[in-house]
Every structure is written in C-alpha cells, then in structure tokens.
Coordinates of C-alpha atoms and ligand atoms in Angstrom, one line a residue:
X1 CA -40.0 -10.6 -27.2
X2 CA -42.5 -9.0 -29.7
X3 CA -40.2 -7.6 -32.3
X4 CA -36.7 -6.5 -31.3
X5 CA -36.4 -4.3 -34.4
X6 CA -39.2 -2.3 -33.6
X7 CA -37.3 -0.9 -30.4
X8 CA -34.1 -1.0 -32.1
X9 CA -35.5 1.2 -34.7
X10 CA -37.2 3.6 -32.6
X11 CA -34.0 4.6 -30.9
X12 CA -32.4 4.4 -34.0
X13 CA -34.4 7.1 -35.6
X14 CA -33.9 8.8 -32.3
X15 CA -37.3 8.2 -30.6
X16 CA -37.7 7.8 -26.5
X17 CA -38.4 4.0 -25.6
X18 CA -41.4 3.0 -24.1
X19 CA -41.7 2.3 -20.8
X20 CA -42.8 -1.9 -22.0
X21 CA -40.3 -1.7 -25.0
X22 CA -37.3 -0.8 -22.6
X23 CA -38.2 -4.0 -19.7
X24 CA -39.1 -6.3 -22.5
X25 CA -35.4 -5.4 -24.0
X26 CA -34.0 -5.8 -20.2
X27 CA -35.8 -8.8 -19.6
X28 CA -34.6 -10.5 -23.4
X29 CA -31.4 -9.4 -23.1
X30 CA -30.6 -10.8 -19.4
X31 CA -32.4 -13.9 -20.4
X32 CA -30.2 -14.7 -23.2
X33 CA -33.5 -14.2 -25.6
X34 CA -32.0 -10.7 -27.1
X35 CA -28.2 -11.4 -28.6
X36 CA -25.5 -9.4 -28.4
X37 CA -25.4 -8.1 -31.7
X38 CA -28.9 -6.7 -30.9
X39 CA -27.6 -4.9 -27.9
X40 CA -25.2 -3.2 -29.3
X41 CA -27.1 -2.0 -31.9
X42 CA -29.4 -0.3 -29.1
X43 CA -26.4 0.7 -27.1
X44 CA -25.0 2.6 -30.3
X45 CA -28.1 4.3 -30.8
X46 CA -28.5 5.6 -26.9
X47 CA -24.8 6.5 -27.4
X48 CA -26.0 8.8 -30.1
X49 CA -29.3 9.9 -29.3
X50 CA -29.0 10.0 -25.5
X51 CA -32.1 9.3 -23.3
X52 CA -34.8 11.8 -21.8
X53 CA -34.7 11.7 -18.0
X54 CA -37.8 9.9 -17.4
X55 CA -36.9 7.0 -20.0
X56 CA -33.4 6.8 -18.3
X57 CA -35.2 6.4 -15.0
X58 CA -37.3 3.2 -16.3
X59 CA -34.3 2.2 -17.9
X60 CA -32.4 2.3 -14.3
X61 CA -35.2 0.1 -12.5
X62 CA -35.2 -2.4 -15.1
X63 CA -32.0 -3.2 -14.2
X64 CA -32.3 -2.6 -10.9
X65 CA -35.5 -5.0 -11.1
X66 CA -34.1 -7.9 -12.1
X67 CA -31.4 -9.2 -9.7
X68 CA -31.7 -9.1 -6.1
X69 CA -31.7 -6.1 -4.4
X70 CA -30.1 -6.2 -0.9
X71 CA -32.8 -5.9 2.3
X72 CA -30.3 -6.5 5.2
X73 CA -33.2 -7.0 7.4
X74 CA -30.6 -7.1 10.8
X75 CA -28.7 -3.4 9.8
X76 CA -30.6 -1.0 12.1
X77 CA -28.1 1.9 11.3
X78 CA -28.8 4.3 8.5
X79 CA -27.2 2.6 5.1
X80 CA -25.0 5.1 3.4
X81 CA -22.4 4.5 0.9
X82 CA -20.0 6.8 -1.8
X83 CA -19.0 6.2 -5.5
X84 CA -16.3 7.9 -6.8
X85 CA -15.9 8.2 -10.8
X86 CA -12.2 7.2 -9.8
X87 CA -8.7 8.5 -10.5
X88 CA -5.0 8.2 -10.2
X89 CA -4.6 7.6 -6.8
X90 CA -8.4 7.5 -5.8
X91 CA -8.2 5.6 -2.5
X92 CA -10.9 7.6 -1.1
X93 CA -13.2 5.3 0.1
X94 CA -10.7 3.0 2.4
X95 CA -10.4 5.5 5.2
X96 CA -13.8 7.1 4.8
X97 CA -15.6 4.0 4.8
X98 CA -14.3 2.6 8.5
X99 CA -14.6 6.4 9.7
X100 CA -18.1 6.5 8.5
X101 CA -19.1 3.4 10.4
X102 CA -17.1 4.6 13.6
X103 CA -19.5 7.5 13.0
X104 CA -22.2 5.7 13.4
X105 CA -23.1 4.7 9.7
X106 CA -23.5 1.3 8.1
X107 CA -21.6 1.2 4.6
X108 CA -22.4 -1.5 2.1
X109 CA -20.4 -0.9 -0.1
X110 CA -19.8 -2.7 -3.4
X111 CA -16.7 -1.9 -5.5
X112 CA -14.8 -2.4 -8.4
X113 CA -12.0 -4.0 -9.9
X114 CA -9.6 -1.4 -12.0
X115 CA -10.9 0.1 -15.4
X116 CA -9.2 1.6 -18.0
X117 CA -6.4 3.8 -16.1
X118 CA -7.7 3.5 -12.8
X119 CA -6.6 1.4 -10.0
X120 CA -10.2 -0.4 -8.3
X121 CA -11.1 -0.3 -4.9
X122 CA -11.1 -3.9 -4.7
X123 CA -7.9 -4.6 -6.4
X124 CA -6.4 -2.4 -3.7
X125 CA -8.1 -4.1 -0.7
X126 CA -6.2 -7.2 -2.2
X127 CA -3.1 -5.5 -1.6
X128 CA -3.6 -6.7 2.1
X129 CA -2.5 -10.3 2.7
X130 CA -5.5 -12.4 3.0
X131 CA -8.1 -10.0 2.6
X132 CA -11.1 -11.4 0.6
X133 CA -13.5 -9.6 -1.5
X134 CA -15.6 -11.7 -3.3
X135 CA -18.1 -12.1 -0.3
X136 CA -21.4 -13.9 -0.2
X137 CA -24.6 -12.4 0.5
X138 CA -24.8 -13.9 4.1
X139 CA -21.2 -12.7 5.1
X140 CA -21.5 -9.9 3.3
X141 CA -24.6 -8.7 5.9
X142 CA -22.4 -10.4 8.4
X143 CA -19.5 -8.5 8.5
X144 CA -21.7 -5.3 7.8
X145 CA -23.5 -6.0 11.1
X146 CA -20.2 -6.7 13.3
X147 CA -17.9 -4.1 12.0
X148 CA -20.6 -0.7 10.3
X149 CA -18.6 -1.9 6.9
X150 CA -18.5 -4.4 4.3
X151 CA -16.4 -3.9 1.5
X152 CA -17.3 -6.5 -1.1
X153 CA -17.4 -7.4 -5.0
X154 CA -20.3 -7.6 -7.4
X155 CA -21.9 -10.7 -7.3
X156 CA -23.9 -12.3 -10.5
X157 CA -27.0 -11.4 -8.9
X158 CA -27.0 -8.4 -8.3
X159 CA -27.9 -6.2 -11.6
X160 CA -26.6 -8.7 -13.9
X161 CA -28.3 -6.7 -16.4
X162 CA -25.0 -4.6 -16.0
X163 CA -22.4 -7.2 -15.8
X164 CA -23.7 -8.0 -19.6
X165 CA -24.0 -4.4 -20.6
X166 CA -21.0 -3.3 -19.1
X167 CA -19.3 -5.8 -20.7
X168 CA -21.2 -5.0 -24.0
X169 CA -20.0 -1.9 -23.9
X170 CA -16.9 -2.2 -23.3
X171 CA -16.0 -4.1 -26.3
X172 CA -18.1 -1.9 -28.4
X173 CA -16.3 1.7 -28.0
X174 CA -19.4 2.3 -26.0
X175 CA -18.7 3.2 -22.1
X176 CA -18.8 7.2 -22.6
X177 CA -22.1 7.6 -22.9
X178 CA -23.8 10.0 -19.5
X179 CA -27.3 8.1 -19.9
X180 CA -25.4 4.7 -20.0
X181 CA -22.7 5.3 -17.2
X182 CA -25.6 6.7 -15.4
X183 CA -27.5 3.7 -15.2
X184 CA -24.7 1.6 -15.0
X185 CA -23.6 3.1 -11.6
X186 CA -26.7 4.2 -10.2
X187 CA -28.0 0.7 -10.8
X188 CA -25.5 -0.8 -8.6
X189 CA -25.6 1.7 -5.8
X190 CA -29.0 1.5 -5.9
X191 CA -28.6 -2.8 -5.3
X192 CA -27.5 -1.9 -2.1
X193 CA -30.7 -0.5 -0.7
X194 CA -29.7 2.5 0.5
X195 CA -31.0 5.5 2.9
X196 CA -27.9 7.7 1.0
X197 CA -25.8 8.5 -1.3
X198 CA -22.5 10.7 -2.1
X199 CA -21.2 10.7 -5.4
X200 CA -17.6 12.3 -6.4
X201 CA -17.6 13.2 -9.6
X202 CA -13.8 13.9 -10.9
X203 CA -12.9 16.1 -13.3
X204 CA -9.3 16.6 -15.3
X205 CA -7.1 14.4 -17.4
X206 CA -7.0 11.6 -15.0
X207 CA -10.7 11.0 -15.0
X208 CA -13.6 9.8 -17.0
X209 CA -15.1 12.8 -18.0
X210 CA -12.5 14.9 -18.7
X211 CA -14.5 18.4 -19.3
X212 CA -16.2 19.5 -16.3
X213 CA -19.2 20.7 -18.3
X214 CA -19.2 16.6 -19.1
X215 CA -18.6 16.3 -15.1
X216 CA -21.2 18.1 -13.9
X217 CA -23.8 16.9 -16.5
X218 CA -23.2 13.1 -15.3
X219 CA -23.3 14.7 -11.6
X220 CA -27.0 15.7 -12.5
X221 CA -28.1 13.1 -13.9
X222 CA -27.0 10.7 -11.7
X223 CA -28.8 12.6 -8.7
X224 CA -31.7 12.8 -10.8
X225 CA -31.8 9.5 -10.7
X226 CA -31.4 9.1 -6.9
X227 CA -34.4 11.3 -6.8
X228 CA -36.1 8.9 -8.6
X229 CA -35.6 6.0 -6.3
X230 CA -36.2 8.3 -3.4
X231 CA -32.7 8.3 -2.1
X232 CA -31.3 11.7 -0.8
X233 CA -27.7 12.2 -2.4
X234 CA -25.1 14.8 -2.6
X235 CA -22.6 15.1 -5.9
X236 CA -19.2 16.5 -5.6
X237 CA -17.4 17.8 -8.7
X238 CA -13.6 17.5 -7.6
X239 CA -10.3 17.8 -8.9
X240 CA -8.6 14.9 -11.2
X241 CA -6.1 17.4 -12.8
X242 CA -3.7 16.2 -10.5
X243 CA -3.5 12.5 -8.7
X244 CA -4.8 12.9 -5.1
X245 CA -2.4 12.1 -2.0
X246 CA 1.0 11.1 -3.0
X247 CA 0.6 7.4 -3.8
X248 CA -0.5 5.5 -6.9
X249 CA 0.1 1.8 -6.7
X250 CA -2.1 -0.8 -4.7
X251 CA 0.3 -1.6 -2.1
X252 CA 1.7 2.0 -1.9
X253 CA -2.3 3.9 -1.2
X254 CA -2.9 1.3 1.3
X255 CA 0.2 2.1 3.2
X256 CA -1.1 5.3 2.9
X257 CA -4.7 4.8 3.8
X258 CA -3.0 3.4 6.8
X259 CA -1.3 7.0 7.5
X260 CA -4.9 8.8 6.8
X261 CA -6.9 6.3 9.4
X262 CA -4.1 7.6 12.1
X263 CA -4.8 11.3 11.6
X264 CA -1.6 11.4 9.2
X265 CA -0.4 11.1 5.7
X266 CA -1.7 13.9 2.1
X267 CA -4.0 16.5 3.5
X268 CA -6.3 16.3 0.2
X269 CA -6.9 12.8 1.0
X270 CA -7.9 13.5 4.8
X271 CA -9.8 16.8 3.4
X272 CA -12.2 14.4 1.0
X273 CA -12.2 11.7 3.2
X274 CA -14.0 14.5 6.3
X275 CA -15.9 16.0 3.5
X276 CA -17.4 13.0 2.0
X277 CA -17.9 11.4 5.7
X278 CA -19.5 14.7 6.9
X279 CA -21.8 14.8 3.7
X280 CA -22.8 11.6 4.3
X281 CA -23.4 11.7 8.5
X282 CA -25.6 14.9 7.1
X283 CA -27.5 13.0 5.1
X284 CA -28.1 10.4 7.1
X285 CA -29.6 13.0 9.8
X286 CA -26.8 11.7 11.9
X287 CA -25.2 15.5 12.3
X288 CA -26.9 19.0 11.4
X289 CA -24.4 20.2 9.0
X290 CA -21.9 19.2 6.9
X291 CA -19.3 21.1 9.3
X292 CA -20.2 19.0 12.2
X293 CA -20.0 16.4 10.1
X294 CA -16.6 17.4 9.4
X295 CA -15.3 17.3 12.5
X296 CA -17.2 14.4 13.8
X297 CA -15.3 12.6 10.7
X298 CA -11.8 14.1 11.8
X299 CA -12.3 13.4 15.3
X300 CA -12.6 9.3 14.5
X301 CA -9.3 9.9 12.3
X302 CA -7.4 11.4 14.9
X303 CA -8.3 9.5 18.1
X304 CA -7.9 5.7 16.4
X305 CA -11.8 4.7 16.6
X306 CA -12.0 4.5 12.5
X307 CA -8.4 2.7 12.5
X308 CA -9.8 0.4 15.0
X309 CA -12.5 0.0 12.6
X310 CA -10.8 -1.2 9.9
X311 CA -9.0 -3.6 11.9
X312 CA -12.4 -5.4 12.3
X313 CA -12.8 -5.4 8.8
X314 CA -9.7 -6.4 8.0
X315 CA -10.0 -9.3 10.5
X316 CA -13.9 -10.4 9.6
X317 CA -12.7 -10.4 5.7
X318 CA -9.6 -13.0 6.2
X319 CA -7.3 -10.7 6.2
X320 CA -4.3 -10.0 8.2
X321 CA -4.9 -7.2 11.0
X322 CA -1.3 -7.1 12.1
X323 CA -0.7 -5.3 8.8
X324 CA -2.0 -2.0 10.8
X325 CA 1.0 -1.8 13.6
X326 CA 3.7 -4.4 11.3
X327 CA 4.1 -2.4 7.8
X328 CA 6.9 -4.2 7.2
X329 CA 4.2 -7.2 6.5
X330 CA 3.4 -4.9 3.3
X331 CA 6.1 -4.3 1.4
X332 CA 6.4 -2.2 -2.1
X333 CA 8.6 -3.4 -5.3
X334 CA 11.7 -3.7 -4.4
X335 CA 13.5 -1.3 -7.1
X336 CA 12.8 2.5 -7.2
X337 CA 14.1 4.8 -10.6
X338 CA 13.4 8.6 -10.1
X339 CA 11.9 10.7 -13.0
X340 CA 13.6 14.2 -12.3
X341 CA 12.9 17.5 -13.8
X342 CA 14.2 18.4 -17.1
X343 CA 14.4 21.9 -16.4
X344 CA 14.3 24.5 -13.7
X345 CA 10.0 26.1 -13.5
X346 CA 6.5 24.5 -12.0
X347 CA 5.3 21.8 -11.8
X348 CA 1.7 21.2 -14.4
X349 CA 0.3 17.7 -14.7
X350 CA -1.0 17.4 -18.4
X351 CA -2.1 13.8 -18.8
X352 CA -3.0 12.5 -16.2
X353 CA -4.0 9.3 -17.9
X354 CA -0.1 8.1 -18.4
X355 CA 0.3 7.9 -15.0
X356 CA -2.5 5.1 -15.1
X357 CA -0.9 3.4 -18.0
X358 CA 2.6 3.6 -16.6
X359 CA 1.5 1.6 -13.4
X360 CA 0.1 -1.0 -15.9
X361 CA 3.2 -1.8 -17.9
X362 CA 4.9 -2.2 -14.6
X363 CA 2.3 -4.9 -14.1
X364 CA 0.1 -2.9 -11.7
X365 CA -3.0 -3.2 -14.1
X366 CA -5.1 -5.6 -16.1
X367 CA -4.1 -5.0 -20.1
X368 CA -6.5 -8.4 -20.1
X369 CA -9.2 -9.5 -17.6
X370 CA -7.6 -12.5 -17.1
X371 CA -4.2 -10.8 -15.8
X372 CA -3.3 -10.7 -12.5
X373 CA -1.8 -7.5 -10.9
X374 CA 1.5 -6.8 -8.9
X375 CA 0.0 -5.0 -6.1
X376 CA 3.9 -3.9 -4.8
X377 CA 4.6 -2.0 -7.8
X378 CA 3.3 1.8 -8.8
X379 CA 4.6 5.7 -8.4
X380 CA 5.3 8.2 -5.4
X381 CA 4.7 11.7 -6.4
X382 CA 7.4 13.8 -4.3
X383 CA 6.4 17.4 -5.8
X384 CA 2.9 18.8 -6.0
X385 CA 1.6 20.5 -8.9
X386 CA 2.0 24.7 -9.2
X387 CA 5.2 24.1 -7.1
X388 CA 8.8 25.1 -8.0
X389 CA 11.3 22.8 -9.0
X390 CA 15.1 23.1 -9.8
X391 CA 16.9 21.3 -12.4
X392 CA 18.0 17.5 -11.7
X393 CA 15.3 17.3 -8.7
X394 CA 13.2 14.0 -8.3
X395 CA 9.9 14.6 -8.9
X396 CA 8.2 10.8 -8.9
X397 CA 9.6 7.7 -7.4
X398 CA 8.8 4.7 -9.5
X399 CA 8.3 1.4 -7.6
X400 CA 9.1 -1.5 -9.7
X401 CA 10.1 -5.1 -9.9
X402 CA 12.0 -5.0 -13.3
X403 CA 9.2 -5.6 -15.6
X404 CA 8.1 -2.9 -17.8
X405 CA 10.4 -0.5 -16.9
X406 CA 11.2 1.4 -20.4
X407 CA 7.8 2.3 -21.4
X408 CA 6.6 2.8 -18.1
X409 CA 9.1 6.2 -17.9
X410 CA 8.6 6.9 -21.2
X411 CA 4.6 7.2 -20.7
X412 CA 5.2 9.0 -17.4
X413 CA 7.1 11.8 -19.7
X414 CA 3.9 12.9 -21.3
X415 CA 2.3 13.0 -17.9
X416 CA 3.8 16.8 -16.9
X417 CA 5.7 19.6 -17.7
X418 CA 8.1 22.2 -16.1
X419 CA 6.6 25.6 -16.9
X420 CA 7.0 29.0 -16.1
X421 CA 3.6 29.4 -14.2
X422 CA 1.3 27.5 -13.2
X423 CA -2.0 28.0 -11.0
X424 CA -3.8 25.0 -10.1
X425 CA -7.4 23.9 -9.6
X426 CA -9.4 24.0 -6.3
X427 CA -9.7 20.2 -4.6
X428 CA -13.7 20.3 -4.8
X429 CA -15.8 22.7 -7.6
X430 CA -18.8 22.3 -6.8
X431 CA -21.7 20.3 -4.9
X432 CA -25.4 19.4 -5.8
X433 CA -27.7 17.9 -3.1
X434 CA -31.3 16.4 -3.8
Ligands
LIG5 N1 -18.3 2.6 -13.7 C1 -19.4 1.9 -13.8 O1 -19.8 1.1 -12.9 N2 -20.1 1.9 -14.9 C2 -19.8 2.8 -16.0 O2 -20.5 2.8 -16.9 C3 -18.6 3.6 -15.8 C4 -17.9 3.5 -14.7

C-alpha cells in the first residue's frame, strides 16, 4: 500500500476516492496489510461524508472482487433470490423461497444470522431439528440443483471483505450508514451470481431505517447498484410499523411458515410471499406480469407443490422432513404469560424494536456472538394493530421457558399503546424496478 493516510485523508476532508485508492484500501485491508484502526478511521469518514454513486459502485466490486463469486455452472434455471432489510417476525423468505423454485426458479440464497433486534433467516432454519446451514460450496450447488433452493450461510470466501467490515462496523457505532449497508448487502447478493434480484426494504420502528425518506433512499441506491452489475431488480418499501404474521420467535414463524406453504396461516405473510414470488418470476421472464406472477405463486401455495418443495430441502439439508405432517416434533417453550390491555381503545404499535429485545432476554437472541439461542421461546401477537380492544383482553402470548421473564414484559410495555384511534399503514408503499 502506497500511503494509507493519503486515502484516509482524502475522505476525511470529504473528497471522492479514486477508483486505485479505494482497491488498494480493499485489497490492504483484506490482506491484513491495512489495520483496523485504519479502517475505521475510513469507515468514520464515509459515515460522514457519504459516497457519490459511481465511487460506491467501485467500492461494491472491490469487494465483490476479491472472494469467490458463485458460477454454478450445472443451474440451468434463471438464479433469482430476495433480501429483506428484516423485521419482527420477518420470515418472508422461508415460504417464498420453495414457492419460487416450484415456480420454476433457482434461489441461492445466502442468509444471515440475527442482528440487532431481528431474528435471522438462518437462526430460524435451525429451529428445525437437524437442519444444517453452514453448507459447503459443492453441496451448496448440490442441493440447489436437486431441490430449485439452497438456503445456506456465508462462507469465509465469499466477500470476506464484508465479514471484516461488517464486523468493523459493528463495534465502531458504524452500521447506519446507506453507502455502507449498501455495499455490504449488495456485495453479498451480488456473490451469488445472479440473473435477479428483489429487495424489501422495511420501514417503521421495527426496522433498520426507521424514516421511510431513509427507506426509500437505501431502496435507490441499492438498485443503483444492481444496475451497475447489470442485474435487473425490483425494491419494495413495506411496512415494519407493525410485526408481520402473528409469530415472532424461531420455532413459533416456522410453525407458521409451515401454515403459509399449505395455503393457510397471516394473510400479510401469504400477500408478500405472492408479491415478492410474482416480482421475481417477472423478472426472471418466467411470467408477463407481476399479477400472473401472483397467482402462479398462490397456486404452488395452495395445491402443496412449494410445501413439497421444502420437504426436499428440508431433507437434502439434514434435516428432519417429518416435521411438515408431525408438529408435535416442534415444540414452543413450554410456559405462556399474556400481556393484556391496560385499557379499553386501539391497538398502535410504537416501538417495534422492544418486541426484538423482549424475545432476547427470553434467550431468543444473541446479547454476544458466542451465545446460543432458544429457538422455542418468543411472542404470539393475538390483536392486530388499528383494532379495538376491551379492557383485561390478551393482546400477546409470551412463550417462555422461565428465563428472562421480568424484563422481557417490561420491554414489551413500551412496544404499544391503547389509544382512541388509530389508522394504520398500507403493507407495501412503494416499488422501484431497474
Ligand atoms: N445487513 C447486511 O448484510 N449489512 C448491513 O450493513 C446491514 C444489514
């Protein structure tokens, strides 16, 4: 590396990087060559500053570059996969991704563990005995080819430029930054050499970017991006201002991504799951509009081909397949406390957030990497928001195995109100396509 203090002080006195200045940082930093402390210090100063779109976009493919990116030479289907910024109760992608493939799609998809106060994709897939995640390459492609899905972890090659980042930031106060987050999951997605992309976007107290002005900018730049690479993607802005189905709690959303793959359980689940399916059978050219899309997605809910899918992948991922017809074989905490409503009015959600932090002092969440979650514990939600409640009625069930009780209810208190009116937000805001 030349001089790291010459790119650290160009972004410091708020200059764009050059495209050399911002691989030779990449390329030091992965090698070990650039410390931490030096990093940060450019982290800090992109936090600040921000990034013009083209400098992002070199900024992306150096990550991207170094690391493998996935070729899965024997997938003749379209690849198309979805991110979702993630929620309370975000279990999106389980159901969608198995009716995708029945669809005719190949998802590679490559998930996360929880963050902050959201439950991960992965750490819910664990919820089922047996089921492995942490997949290599070769089985990866393997189960992909057999089953249309593959539903696997990060591994160190692929962008470890953002497994050190990531990290970086996340000790350093630095993970709300659009350019960074940008990159970060672009990056990724982008590893898994796709034909397409949908990205949810949430918006509302239990998500990321709270403001949906802050939403929508991430949406754009993160499609600008795809545009970039050539890769045709659609962003939905969608509704975090209340948790989505009724479940929040490993075991509890796969029981109920269970219910969704047999034409059943929370209709805002089954209406994102067909709208995110049908955006991404559109873009794949596999349908001519997003309705047909729609439908073609409902249809594999309702006549068992996308629960017959996930059987497959349940099966070809060590799993335990029974699981689907024996729910008895996943079984939530055994203790349930209700949290009833203080007074007669509506029901508003205000802090979302708590809902997330609740679930972790009942031991459903990582306070520290290295702790390991209780998949049977987390919350039913038995009233939806904007509707009428009387006095003494339950309005969430808390699943729990004694641990953490007391703050857990405590936190869940600043999560709502009873008011006098309420109107809530539509499900989906907005869409972008490039
Ligand atoms: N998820 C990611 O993968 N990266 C971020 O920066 C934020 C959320």
């Amino acid at each position: 590396v030349t001089d790291i203090r010459s790119i650290l002080a160009a972004k410091r006195d708020g200059r764009r990087l050059s495209d050399a200045q911002i691989r030779e940082f990449m390329a030091g930093y992965v090698s070990g060559e650039i410390a931490d402390y030096q990093a940060s210090a450019l982290l800090m100063a992109i936090f600040i500053h921000g990034m013009e779109d083209g400098e992002l976009a070199v900024w992306a493919r150096a990550m991207l570059e170094i690391g493998r990116v996935m070729k899965l030479p024997r997938i003749a289907r379209p690849k198309v996969d979805k991110h979702s910024t993630g929620g309370i109760g975000d279990k999106v992608s389980i159901p969608l991704a198995p009716a995708a493939a029945a669809c005719g799609l190949a998802v590679p998809m490559i998930s996360g563990r929880g963050l902050g106060h959201t439950g991960g994709t992965l750490d819910k897939l664990e919820a089922i005995p047996g089921f492995r995640t942490q997949l290599t390459a070769e089985e990866f492609e393997r189960c992909l080819e057999r089953t249309g899905v593959a539903l696997g972890g990060q591994t160190p090659d692929l962008v470890p430029a953002d497994r050190k980042l990531y990290a970086l930031r996340d000790v350093t106060g630095l993970i709300e930054s659009i350019p960074l987050i940008a990159s970060s999951i672009m990056s990724k997605k982008l590893a898994e050499g796709l034909d397409a992309l949908v990205l949810d976007v949430k918006f509302g107290s239990g998500a990321f970017m709270v403001a949906k002005d802050r939403g929508e900018a991430l949406a754009r730049v993160m499609l600008g991006l795809a545009r970039d690479f050539g890769v045709r993607a659609t962003a939905l802005h969608t509704n975090m201002e209340r948790p989505l189905g009724r479940a929040a709690g490993h075991t509890l959303e796969i029981l109920e991504c269970f219910d969704c793959l047999e034409g059943r359980g929370p209709s805002d689940l089954r209406e994102l799951v067909c709208l995110q399916g049908g955006e991404m059978l559109r873009l794949a050219g596999l349908v001519k509009s997003l309705d047909e899309g729609r439908t073609r997605i409902a249809r594999a809910l309702d006549d068992g081909s996308a629960r017959e899918c996930f059987g497959r992948v349940i099966r070809e991922q060590g799993g335990d397949p029974r699981c689907l017809d024996e729910r008895s074989l996943l079984q939530p905490a055994p203790r349930v406390e209700r949290v009833v409503a203080p007074q007669a009015g509506v029901l508003a959600w205000r802090d979302l957030r708590a809902l997330g932090f609740a679930i972790c002092e009942l031991g459903g969440g990582r306070k520290q990497l290295s702790d390991t979650i209780d998949p049977r514990v987390g919350l039913v939600f038995l009233r939806s928001e904007g509707e009428r409640v009387e006095r003494g009625e339950a309005l969430i069930e808390v699943h729990h195995a004694e641990r953490g009780l007391a703050p857990a209810l405590a936190v869940i208190q600043r999560s709502f109100a009873i008011v006098s009116a309420h109107t809530p937000a539509p499900l989906v805001l907005a869409s972008w396509s490039v």
